[in-house]
XYZ file of C-alpha atoms in Angstrom:
659
model
C 0.000 0.000 0.000
C 3.027 2.303 0.150
C 2.564 3.248 -3.501
C -0.985 4.470 -2.979
C -0.199 8.022 -1.759
C 1.951 8.629 -4.819
C -0.670 7.287 -7.232
C -3.409 9.275 -5.527
C -1.287 12.404 -5.698
C -0.606 11.761 -9.398
C -4.319 11.237 -10.036
C -5.105 14.464 -8.167
C -2.653 16.344 -10.398
C -4.309 14.909 -13.508
C -7.790 15.867 -12.314
C -6.781 19.326 -11.134
C -5.252 20.094 -14.505
C -8.484 19.134 -16.240
C -9.710 22.737 -15.823
C -7.623 23.667 -18.859
C -9.587 21.072 -20.813
C -12.782 20.250 -18.944
C -14.798 17.301 -20.156
C -17.297 18.399 -22.770
C -20.042 16.852 -24.849
C -21.052 18.500 -28.135
C -24.401 17.209 -29.412
C -24.544 17.470 -33.208
C -28.013 15.878 -33.327
C -29.696 19.001 -31.935
C -28.649 21.248 -34.803
C -26.059 23.954 -35.309
C -25.938 27.741 -35.244
C -23.687 30.383 -36.787
C -21.647 33.100 -35.105
C -23.617 36.274 -34.265
C -26.890 34.573 -35.193
C -29.993 35.129 -33.087
C -29.360 31.837 -31.267
C -25.734 32.766 -30.611
C -26.675 36.167 -29.214
C -29.471 34.670 -27.101
C -26.993 32.151 -25.705
C -24.435 34.798 -24.751
C -27.109 37.023 -23.229
C -28.538 34.144 -21.203
C -25.223 33.042 -19.710
C -24.203 36.624 -18.907
C -27.552 37.088 -17.118
C -26.364 34.702 -14.386
C -24.395 37.633 -12.993
C -27.540 39.707 -12.554
C -29.010 37.191 -10.119
C -26.901 38.090 -7.092
C -29.689 36.845 -4.849
C -28.742 33.301 -5.861
C -26.240 32.158 -3.239
C -26.609 28.408 -3.627
C -24.902 27.725 -6.958
C -27.818 26.706 -9.170
C -29.050 28.632 -12.222
C -31.733 27.465 -14.650
C -33.054 30.073 -17.037
C -34.139 30.439 -20.645
C -33.990 33.338 -23.072
C -35.491 34.214 -26.455
C -38.341 32.819 -28.493
C -38.672 29.659 -30.563
C -36.987 28.535 -32.729
C -33.983 30.396 -31.254
C -34.881 29.997 -27.595
C -32.013 28.866 -25.365
C -32.278 26.903 -22.123
C -29.344 26.703 -19.725
C -28.462 25.041 -16.434
C -25.458 26.076 -14.372
C -24.699 24.038 -11.258
C -21.819 24.253 -8.786
C -20.873 21.886 -5.989
C -22.048 22.704 -2.499
C -18.600 23.780 -1.290
C -18.209 26.631 -3.787
C -18.903 30.237 -2.788
C -21.288 32.200 -5.066
C -18.591 34.431 -6.561
C -16.346 31.424 -7.215
C -19.251 29.599 -8.822
C -19.970 32.435 -11.255
C -16.280 32.817 -12.091
C -15.913 29.113 -12.869
C -19.147 29.003 -14.873
C -18.055 31.978 -16.958
C -14.641 30.441 -17.610
C -16.146 27.075 -18.505
C -18.634 28.732 -20.864
C -15.715 30.257 -22.774
C -14.007 26.856 -22.948
C -17.226 25.174 -24.039
C -17.765 27.614 -26.906
C -14.231 26.913 -28.147
C -14.734 23.158 -28.174
C -18.396 23.208 -29.275
C -18.394 26.339 -31.458
C -21.705 25.825 -33.240
C -23.646 23.019 -31.546
C -27.000 24.141 -30.143
C -26.691 21.667 -27.279
C -23.519 21.149 -25.291
C -22.369 20.254 -21.776
C -19.152 20.950 -19.892
C -18.251 19.212 -16.633
C -15.592 20.936 -14.578
C -14.146 19.719 -11.319
C -16.876 21.518 -9.359
C -19.523 22.474 -11.890
C -21.837 21.455 -14.688
C -22.906 23.847 -17.451
C -25.512 22.594 -19.918
C -27.391 24.503 -22.594
C -29.770 23.468 -25.362
C -32.448 24.641 -27.789
C -34.968 22.337 -26.038
C -36.276 22.432 -22.501
C -33.854 20.634 -20.180
C -35.580 21.551 -16.941
C -36.919 18.938 -14.500
C -35.989 15.962 -16.703
C -33.638 13.039 -15.998
C -30.945 12.349 -18.582
C -28.201 9.826 -17.925
C -26.545 9.962 -21.343
C -23.997 10.918 -22.426
C -21.723 9.690 -19.642
C -18.146 10.831 -19.167
C -15.662 10.382 -16.364
C -12.238 9.577 -14.999
C -10.989 6.388 -13.348
C -7.941 5.892 -11.139
C -5.571 3.130 -12.240
C -4.887 2.143 -8.631
C -7.007 -0.564 -6.983
C -7.566 -1.672 -3.427
C -5.745 -4.750 -2.073
C -9.016 -6.166 -0.719
C -11.574 -5.285 -3.370
C -14.622 -6.768 -1.642
C -14.127 -4.858 1.612
C -13.400 -1.667 -0.290
C -16.503 -2.054 -2.465
C -18.726 -2.723 0.554
C -17.575 0.481 2.252
C -17.866 2.432 -0.996
C -21.415 1.205 -1.697
C -22.588 2.176 1.796
C -21.021 5.622 1.402
C -22.577 6.203 -2.015
C -26.009 5.018 -0.855
C -25.973 7.354 2.138
C -24.811 10.260 0.010
C -27.509 9.542 -2.575
C -30.287 9.539 0.013
C -29.118 12.796 1.591
C -28.633 14.575 -1.732
C -32.061 13.490 -3.013
C -33.701 14.949 0.091
C -32.391 18.426 -0.743
C -34.700 21.198 -1.884
C -34.879 22.974 -5.250
C -31.798 25.048 -4.453
C -29.347 22.197 -3.956
C -29.204 18.410 -4.121
C -25.642 17.728 -2.998
C -23.871 15.876 -0.229
C -20.299 15.056 0.758
C -18.960 12.668 3.370
C -16.280 10.065 4.080
C -15.963 6.570 5.536
C -12.961 4.712 6.935
C -12.309 1.200 5.576
C -9.918 -0.533 8.038
C -8.903 -3.572 5.994
C -7.367 -1.423 3.235
C -6.369 1.278 5.742
C -8.166 3.772 3.502
C -10.546 6.649 4.091
C -12.930 7.010 1.175
C -14.146 10.533 0.434
C -17.200 11.005 -1.781
C -19.603 13.560 -3.217
C -22.801 13.216 -5.227
C -24.988 15.861 -6.830
C -28.148 16.116 -8.916
C -29.568 18.999 -10.920
C -31.485 20.823 -8.207
C -34.816 21.163 -10.024
C -35.269 17.359 -10.108
C -37.641 15.655 -7.707
C -36.239 13.407 -4.983
C -37.235 10.331 -6.969
C -35.633 11.654 -10.158
C -32.410 12.348 -8.287
C -32.450 8.830 -6.819
C -33.022 7.304 -10.252
C -30.131 9.176 -11.850
C -27.648 8.423 -9.064
C -28.743 4.759 -8.961
C -27.618 4.418 -12.580
C -24.292 6.119 -11.847
C -23.629 3.999 -8.741
C -24.442 0.718 -10.525
C -21.950 1.600 -13.263
C -19.145 1.577 -10.675
C -19.409 -2.226 -10.414
C -19.051 -2.723 -14.169
C -16.354 -0.181 -14.959
C -14.381 0.445 -11.797
C -14.364 -2.598 -9.554
C -12.074 -1.791 -6.624
C -10.613 1.368 -8.139
C -9.492 3.989 -5.630
C -10.913 6.949 -7.509
C -13.735 7.656 -9.955
C -15.656 10.593 -11.389
C -18.910 10.006 -13.257
C -20.487 12.844 -15.232
C -24.058 12.682 -16.496
C -26.285 15.555 -17.637
C -28.595 15.223 -14.617
C -26.232 13.987 -11.913
C -22.612 13.300 -11.034
C -20.532 11.513 -8.425
C -16.931 11.282 -7.304
C -14.919 9.301 -4.763
C -11.230 9.326 -3.852
C -8.934 8.136 -1.052
C -7.939 11.729 -0.318
C -10.038 14.720 0.689
C -10.840 16.682 -2.497
C -13.726 18.854 -1.257
C -14.182 21.715 1.183
C -16.799 22.118 3.887
C -20.326 22.368 2.486
C -21.690 25.915 2.557
C -24.793 25.915 4.716
C -28.086 27.262 3.359
C -30.883 28.652 5.449
C -33.540 26.140 6.392
C -36.452 27.949 4.761
C -37.901 25.961 1.896
C -37.757 27.544 -1.499
C -41.150 28.276 -3.089
C -42.182 26.084 -6.024
C -40.423 26.786 -9.297
C -42.088 29.283 -11.552
C -41.723 30.401 -15.134
C -41.704 34.077 -15.921
C -42.055 35.395 -19.440
C -41.214 39.024 -20.152
C -41.846 39.806 -23.792
C -41.330 43.383 -24.860
C -43.513 45.005 -27.487
C -42.372 47.334 -30.252
C -40.057 47.148 -33.239
C -38.262 43.798 -33.508
C -38.257 43.281 -29.765
C -37.947 39.940 -28.031
C -37.070 39.531 -24.408
C -38.181 36.379 -22.652
C -36.703 35.278 -19.382
C -38.024 32.206 -17.619
C -36.992 31.859 -14.021
C -37.381 28.231 -13.018
C -35.818 28.290 -9.594
C -37.154 31.006 -7.330
C -34.269 31.734 -4.967
C -34.530 32.000 -1.253
C -34.639 35.614 -0.201
C -35.205 35.141 3.504
C -32.676 36.756 5.853
C -32.969 37.565 9.532
C -34.645 40.957 9.942
C -33.548 42.817 13.025
C -32.683 46.247 14.442
C -36.175 47.180 15.627
C -35.109 50.451 17.143
C -33.774 51.647 13.768
C -37.098 51.056 12.105
C -38.768 52.872 14.997
C -36.429 55.864 14.667
C -37.138 56.099 10.955
C -40.890 55.942 11.508
C -41.077 58.575 14.233
C -41.378 61.242 11.577
C -42.524 59.336 8.557
C -42.811 61.459 5.393
C -46.185 61.532 3.703
C -44.763 59.688 0.726
C -41.674 57.540 0.603
C -41.715 56.933 -3.140
C -44.166 59.704 -4.005
C -46.254 57.505 -6.278
C -48.312 54.330 -5.985
C -46.560 52.936 -2.934
C -49.965 52.360 -1.396
C -50.481 49.538 -3.862
C -48.025 47.525 -1.791
C -49.991 46.154 1.128
C -46.979 44.252 2.434
C -45.077 46.384 4.954
C -41.852 44.912 3.650
C -42.301 46.970 0.507
C -43.522 50.069 2.305
C -40.890 50.825 4.921
C -37.201 50.522 5.570
C -36.295 46.895 6.196
C -32.676 46.332 7.108
C -30.578 43.349 8.039
C -28.054 43.247 10.813
C -25.144 42.698 8.485
C -25.791 46.037 6.727
C -25.533 48.187 9.850
C -22.302 50.032 10.644
C -21.699 52.059 13.766
C -21.094 55.737 13.226
C -17.768 55.481 15.102
C -16.565 52.809 12.668
C -17.195 55.066 9.683
C -15.747 58.040 11.525
C -12.456 56.177 11.903
C -12.571 54.825 8.350
C -12.887 58.327 6.848
C -10.451 59.967 9.296
C -13.307 61.959 10.810
C -14.593 62.918 7.331
C -11.410 64.794 6.540
C -11.284 67.021 3.467
C -8.431 64.918 2.101
C -10.874 61.999 1.855
C -13.662 63.987 0.219
C -14.191 62.746 -3.323
C -17.443 64.377 -4.364
C -20.486 66.422 -3.574
C -24.071 65.588 -4.452
C -27.443 67.195 -4.061
C -27.957 65.651 -0.622
C -24.479 65.607 0.883
C -20.774 64.904 0.486
C -19.042 61.687 -0.545
C -15.904 60.455 1.230
C -13.353 57.759 0.637
C -12.814 55.424 3.583
C -10.923 52.323 4.633
C -12.349 49.785 7.063
C -10.218 47.988 9.634
C -10.101 44.893 7.403
C -8.560 46.950 4.588
C -11.681 47.213 2.457
C -12.079 50.532 0.664
C -15.513 52.151 0.842
C -17.327 55.243 -0.395
C -19.462 56.975 2.221
C -22.328 59.273 1.314
C -23.010 61.593 4.268
C -26.437 63.127 3.913
C -26.648 66.784 4.826
C -28.119 67.212 8.312
C -30.034 70.297 7.235
C -31.322 68.716 4.022
C -35.105 68.897 3.905
C -35.134 65.725 1.823
C -32.543 63.771 3.764
C -34.812 61.346 5.608
C -36.890 60.656 2.530
C -33.926 60.084 0.237
C -32.207 57.967 2.868
C -35.245 55.705 3.170
C -35.605 55.588 -0.580
C -32.024 54.689 -1.285
C -31.548 52.112 1.463
C -34.868 50.398 0.789
C -34.283 50.173 -2.947
C -30.577 49.681 -3.335
C -30.262 47.027 -0.630
C -32.550 44.848 -2.748
C -30.723 45.484 -6.024
C -27.809 43.231 -6.925
C -26.286 43.455 -10.396
C -22.764 43.760 -11.739
C -23.684 47.029 -13.476
C -25.132 48.665 -10.354
C -23.060 50.168 -7.559
C -23.387 47.862 -4.572
C -24.695 49.166 -1.274
C -22.551 47.664 1.499
C -24.420 49.140 4.438
C -25.632 52.183 6.304
C -25.279 54.034 9.577
C -28.111 55.749 11.387
C -27.255 57.439 14.673
C -28.916 60.588 15.918
C -29.166 63.011 13.031
C -26.434 61.284 11.035
C -27.493 59.431 7.908
C -24.684 57.529 6.155
C -24.776 55.244 3.114
C -21.773 52.964 2.599
C -21.036 51.804 -0.945
C -18.354 49.776 -2.639
C -15.467 52.047 -3.610
C -15.137 52.473 -7.376
C -11.555 53.256 -8.319
C -11.909 55.090 -11.605
C -14.429 57.772 -10.659
C -17.300 58.545 -13.051
C -17.782 58.419 -16.788
C -17.866 62.196 -17.170
C -14.394 62.391 -15.590
C -13.073 60.576 -18.670
C -15.412 61.095 -21.598
C -15.492 64.899 -21.484
C -11.789 65.403 -20.780
C -9.710 66.001 -23.954
C -6.809 63.960 -22.575
C -8.451 61.267 -20.430
C -11.035 60.228 -23.022
C -8.170 58.803 -25.075
C -8.152 56.000 -22.475
C -11.606 54.992 -23.715
C -11.176 53.402 -27.126
C -14.251 52.281 -28.997
C -14.113 48.776 -27.549
C -14.305 50.154 -24.018
C -16.997 52.700 -24.914
C -19.102 49.991 -26.545
C -18.837 47.796 -23.453
C -19.794 50.783 -21.286
C -22.909 51.368 -23.413
C -23.885 47.695 -23.214
C -23.187 47.574 -19.477
C -25.429 50.576 -18.796
C -28.134 48.926 -20.901
C -27.852 45.704 -18.872
C -28.112 47.623 -15.612
C -31.215 49.510 -16.750
C -32.801 46.328 -18.075
C -32.324 44.754 -14.654
C -33.941 47.761 -12.963
C -36.869 47.860 -15.375
C -37.671 44.182 -15.863
C -35.412 41.649 -14.175
C -35.240 42.785 -10.554
C -37.883 41.841 -7.991
C -39.050 45.447 -8.049
C -39.479 47.721 -11.051
C -37.289 50.792 -10.586
C -37.212 54.038 -12.569
C -33.843 55.696 -11.942
C -34.849 59.246 -13.033
C -31.325 60.676 -12.838
C -29.295 58.690 -15.339
C -26.340 60.783 -16.506
C -22.599 60.534 -17.149
C -21.666 61.555 -13.607
C -23.850 58.777 -12.184
C -22.055 56.092 -14.186
C -19.033 54.934 -12.204
C -16.201 52.936 -13.787
C -14.376 50.170 -11.956
C -10.753 49.215 -12.465
C -11.606 47.314 -15.679
C -13.625 50.339 -16.883
C -16.867 48.400 -16.507
C -19.843 50.711 -15.801
C -21.896 50.749 -12.609
C -25.049 52.836 -12.317
C -24.985 54.909 -9.122
C -27.261 57.142 -7.050
C -30.798 55.914 -6.434
C -31.836 58.851 -4.266
C -34.360 59.952 -6.898
C -35.482 56.486 -7.961
C -39.151 55.560 -8.244
C -40.693 52.258 -7.292
C -43.349 50.776 -9.581
C -45.586 47.835 -9.002
C -44.757 45.219 -11.606
C -47.764 45.854 -13.843
C -47.555 49.643 -13.596
C -46.462 51.478 -16.743
C -46.194 55.142 -15.747
C -46.549 57.619 -12.889
C -46.937 61.332 -12.248
C -45.321 63.748 -9.840
C -45.618 67.409 -8.935
C -41.948 67.629 -8.024
C -39.580 67.431 -10.993
C -36.095 66.225 -10.113
C -33.231 65.420 -12.394
C -30.590 67.085 -14.558
C -30.952 69.436 -17.507
C -30.412 67.762 -20.847
C -31.172 64.223 -19.646
C -34.877 64.663 -18.823
C -37.458 63.172 -21.138
C -39.880 65.846 -22.449
C -43.030 64.304 -20.957
C -41.348 64.311 -17.552
C -39.870 67.807 -17.743
C -43.110 69.380 -18.982
C -45.853 67.277 -17.388
C -44.235 65.282 -14.572
C -45.026 61.999 -16.322
C -42.372 59.313 -15.920
C -41.993 55.682 -16.954
C -39.295 53.259 -18.012
C -39.187 55.243 -21.254
C -37.954 58.260 -19.254
C -34.792 56.309 -18.445
C -34.601 55.168 -22.076
C -34.479 58.818 -23.146
C -31.651 59.526 -20.679
C -29.829 56.445 -21.968
C -30.085 57.807 -25.519
C -28.460 61.059 -24.403
C -25.661 59.080 -22.769
C -25.070 57.071 -25.952
C -24.612 60.278 -27.965
C -22.253 61.687 -25.335
C -20.144 58.516 -25.314
C -19.918 58.420 -29.104
C -19.170 62.116 -29.560
C -17.213 62.987 -26.415
C -19.423 66.099 -26.104
C -21.714 67.059 -23.234
C -25.342 67.300 -24.240
C -25.336 70.914 -23.051
C -22.168 71.968 -24.877
C -22.248 74.157 -27.958
C -21.059 72.599 -31.203
C -19.948 75.160 -33.778
C -21.096 74.369 -37.312
C -19.851 77.179 -39.527
C -21.464 80.319 -38.171
C -24.178 78.383 -36.364
C -24.189 76.864 -32.892
C -25.862 73.513 -32.343
C -26.629 71.398 -29.305
C -25.657 67.730 -29.297
C -29.105 66.192 -29.839
C -30.090 68.393 -32.731
C -26.631 68.221 -34.296
C -26.644 64.425 -34.144
C -30.103 64.277 -35.703
C -29.262 66.692 -38.511
C -25.986 64.913 -39.261
C -27.676 61.506 -39.363
C -30.590 62.716 -41.506
C -28.272 64.429 -44.000
C -25.969 61.430 -44.313
C -23.137 63.118 -42.414
C -23.454 61.073 -39.217
C -19.707 60.462 -39.050
C -19.392 64.141 -38.099
C -20.761 63.360 -34.657
C -18.128 60.707 -33.916
C -15.290 61.617 -31.567
C -12.197 62.272 -33.766
C -10.304 59.767 -31.606
C -12.603 57.051 -32.975
C -12.477 57.949 -36.676
C -11.839 55.013 -39.012
C -12.442 52.539 -36.173
C -15.429 50.163 -36.201
C -17.494 52.680 -38.164
C -20.431 50.330 -38.772
C -20.735 49.470 -35.085
C -20.472 53.120 -34.035
C -23.085 54.152 -36.590
C -25.422 51.419 -35.356
C -25.024 52.663 -31.775
C -25.742 56.212 -32.917
C -28.880 54.936 -34.657
C -29.982 53.159 -31.448
C -29.305 56.319 -29.438
C -31.535 58.362 -31.750
C -34.314 55.781 -31.426
C -34.172 56.271 -27.654
C -34.525 60.058 -28.026
C -37.779 60.166 -29.952
C -40.278 62.662 -28.614
C -43.243 60.295 -28.521
C -42.986 57.870 -25.625
C -44.448 54.948 -27.534
C -41.869 55.366 -30.308
C -38.940 54.761 -27.997
C -37.801 51.149 -27.562
C -37.727 49.422 -24.184
C -34.387 48.559 -22.634
C -35.076 44.911 -23.461
C -35.190 45.856 -27.139
C -32.152 48.087 -26.794
C -30.165 45.229 -25.237
C -31.093 42.961 -28.146
C -30.183 45.629 -30.707
C -26.779 46.085 -29.083
C -26.073 42.358 -28.920
C -27.367 41.375 -32.339
C -26.407 43.116 -35.552
C -28.945 41.006 -37.438
C -31.894 42.969 -36.010
C -33.118 45.631 -38.429
C -33.454 49.079 -36.871
C -36.449 51.291 -37.572
C -36.079 54.868 -38.761
C -36.050 57.361 -35.886
C -38.121 60.507 -35.908
C -36.905 63.940 -34.854
C -35.726 63.861 -31.228
C -37.236 65.872 -28.424
C -35.619 69.253 -27.659
C -34.709 69.641 -31.329
C -32.923 72.924 -31.762
C -33.396 74.526 -35.144
C -36.043 76.684 -36.686
C -38.345 75.556 -33.851
C -35.894 76.376 -31.072
C -37.222 75.588 -27.601
C -34.938 76.067 -24.634
C -35.513 73.578 -21.854
C -34.746 76.272 -19.319
C -37.586 78.407 -20.680
C -40.191 75.683 -20.906
C -42.963 75.476 -18.350
C -43.857 72.410 -16.365
C -47.544 71.658 -16.223
C -48.673 69.486 -13.337
C -52.147 68.534 -12.299
C -53.258 69.562 -8.852
C -55.312 67.222 -6.691
C -58.456 69.213 -7.530
C -57.916 68.753 -11.262
C -56.686 72.281 -11.985
C -53.297 73.008 -13.498
C -50.379 74.695 -11.849
C -47.277 75.968 -13.593
C -43.766 76.305 -12.351
C -40.470 77.020 -14.069
C -38.157 74.112 -14.586
C -35.535 76.206 -12.836
C -37.370 75.392 -9.618
C -36.791 71.688 -10.058
C -34.265 69.810 -7.958
C -31.189 69.754 -10.129
C -28.270 67.564 -9.158
C -24.629 68.531 -9.108
C -22.229 67.060 -11.665
C -20.480 64.823 -9.119
C -21.880 61.345 -8.459
C -23.252 60.869 -4.984
C-alpha cells in the first residue's frame, strides 16, 4: 500500500489540470448555429444574465432566453462547497471553454471539477438524462476489493439519500468513511440537478452507482459525469466544507415570461428556480427611529399599492448596519483629504475599514429637507438590487441626526471624468466605450424588468455612471429612484427632479415618468459617449451653434453622421459606431411609444442582425423651432384637477459629481 499516496497524488494532479480542458459533450443531433446569429446572441445574453441574479447564493441557475426557434435553455450548477462568486467565475470560464470546443452546436455540456454547465435549444428543466456519460478512473485498486466495495457502496447510498432529500436550491452531499482492511478513508460527493424531484435524483444516481461495479471494480478513484447527476470518490479529501443554506424551503419553481412590445423586440426570461430571499430581519429600534417622523410619501407615487409592509418601509438586516464610530475612523473623521465628491444631498468620502476594504461613504446633509426621505428611498431600494452594473450598497449608519450610506469604492471615478476630458477620453477606445454602453443597458434592463421590483432611476447621466478598475460601468445614485408595481407602466409627480439635458420631455413638462424616461436619458448618454461632447455643450457648425441632440439628428438625416463621432474614434469600427448612434436616436424620440424598451435596446446592441427602424426627430430639437428647456414650463395637475405651472428652474437639479 506504500505506492498508494503517490498514485493518488498523481491522479489528483491529472484531475486538477483538467480545468484547462474540462470534459465536454457536443451534441450534433440538436442542430447547429452560426456566429452572431440570433441563437448565438441569445446564448451569450442568457449566460451573462447569471451575474444579474446576485440573490442566488446556492450555486444553481436554470433560465431560458429568447423565443422559438432560437430559444435557449441553460443550467449552471456548482458543488455545495463553492462560494457564489467562485461559482460564477468558474461558470463563466467554462462557458468560454465550451464555446471553443463546441463552437456551433445548439446543445452542449461541460463538466468541470466543481460544476456542470448545460445549454440546449430544447427544454432541459426537470428531466432526468443519464446519457452521455463521461468520467475519470484511477488506475490504482484496493488490495481487498470486496471490503473496499462494501464500504464504498454504503457511502454512495448514504450520500444519494441525503442529496435526493435536498430542496430545489441544492441536491448535494459530501462525506467520508474509513475502511480498516485497506487502511483507507474514502471521500465522496454526489450531486443532482437541483430542479429534479427526490425520486428523479435517486433514479439518476442509482444508474451512476451501478456503473461503478461494471467499470471500476475496486478502483481507488472515480468521477462520473451525467447531464442530470454526477458523483466522485477518492482516497484523499478533495472537497471543502459544504456551505450551509438557510432552512427555509424555497417556493415552487415558476416560469416568468417578459416579452417586450415594439419594433423587432424579443425579451423572454423564464426563471425556473425562485431563490430564497429570507434573511434575519432585526434592528427594531432603527425602524422605529425612521418611523417617528414618517414622510407623507416615501416613493411619491403608488406605494400604497403595496400592502406588504416589507415593501412600504425601511427593512434592514443586521449585516448592513455600521456604527457611526466605525465610519468616523474609516474616513479619518470625514477629513477634506478623503472627500471625493459632492451631491445634491451631501458629500461623498473615501474610507478604509479595519479589514482593509475601501468604501465610499455618502453623508447626507443634516439640514437637508429631503434627507430622511432620500435615505429611506435609497436604502430600501438599493439594498434589494444586486447586479454587476449597479453600484453595490454595502451598508448604512443611522445614529442621531447622522445618515450615512456605505457603498463599494469604485476606483476610476465617473464616466464624465473621462469622456469629457480632452486627454483622459483617449483612455476609452471604442471597444471600451461599446462595453460601457452595453453595461449601462444591462443595468437599466435589470432595474426595469429583471429585478424583484421595477425601478425608474430618473437621474441617469454621465456623472452617475461609475467605472471600476476594468472600466466596466456601474449605475450609481438611487436617491431619486421611483418604485413601480410590476404591472404599472407610468406615474406622475408634482416635483420634478433630475438634470438638464437628460430629462425626457413628458417628464420635464408634465411630470409623467416611466421606463421610457430612463430610455431617453440612456439615448443622451449614448450620444455623449460616441461624440465625447456634453449634451449641453455648444457645437460650432460654420457660423451656427448647435446642441448635441439636434446636431446628431441633422448629421444623421443628412448622411453626415460620421461628423458626430469623436475624432479619436475615426476610421475605427465605423459600422458598429453608426449602429449605436442609430440606437441612441431611437431612444430620443419625442413620442414615448416610439422609444424602444431597454429589453429591445439590449437585443439591438447584442445582435447586428436585427433591423433598426427609422427614428423621428428627437425631443428638444434645436433649429427653426428652437425651444430652450430652461424656458419651458412644467404643467402638473393639482389634486383638484386644476393646473399649476412652475419654471423648470425650480426643479431639484443635481450637481455634476456622483453621490
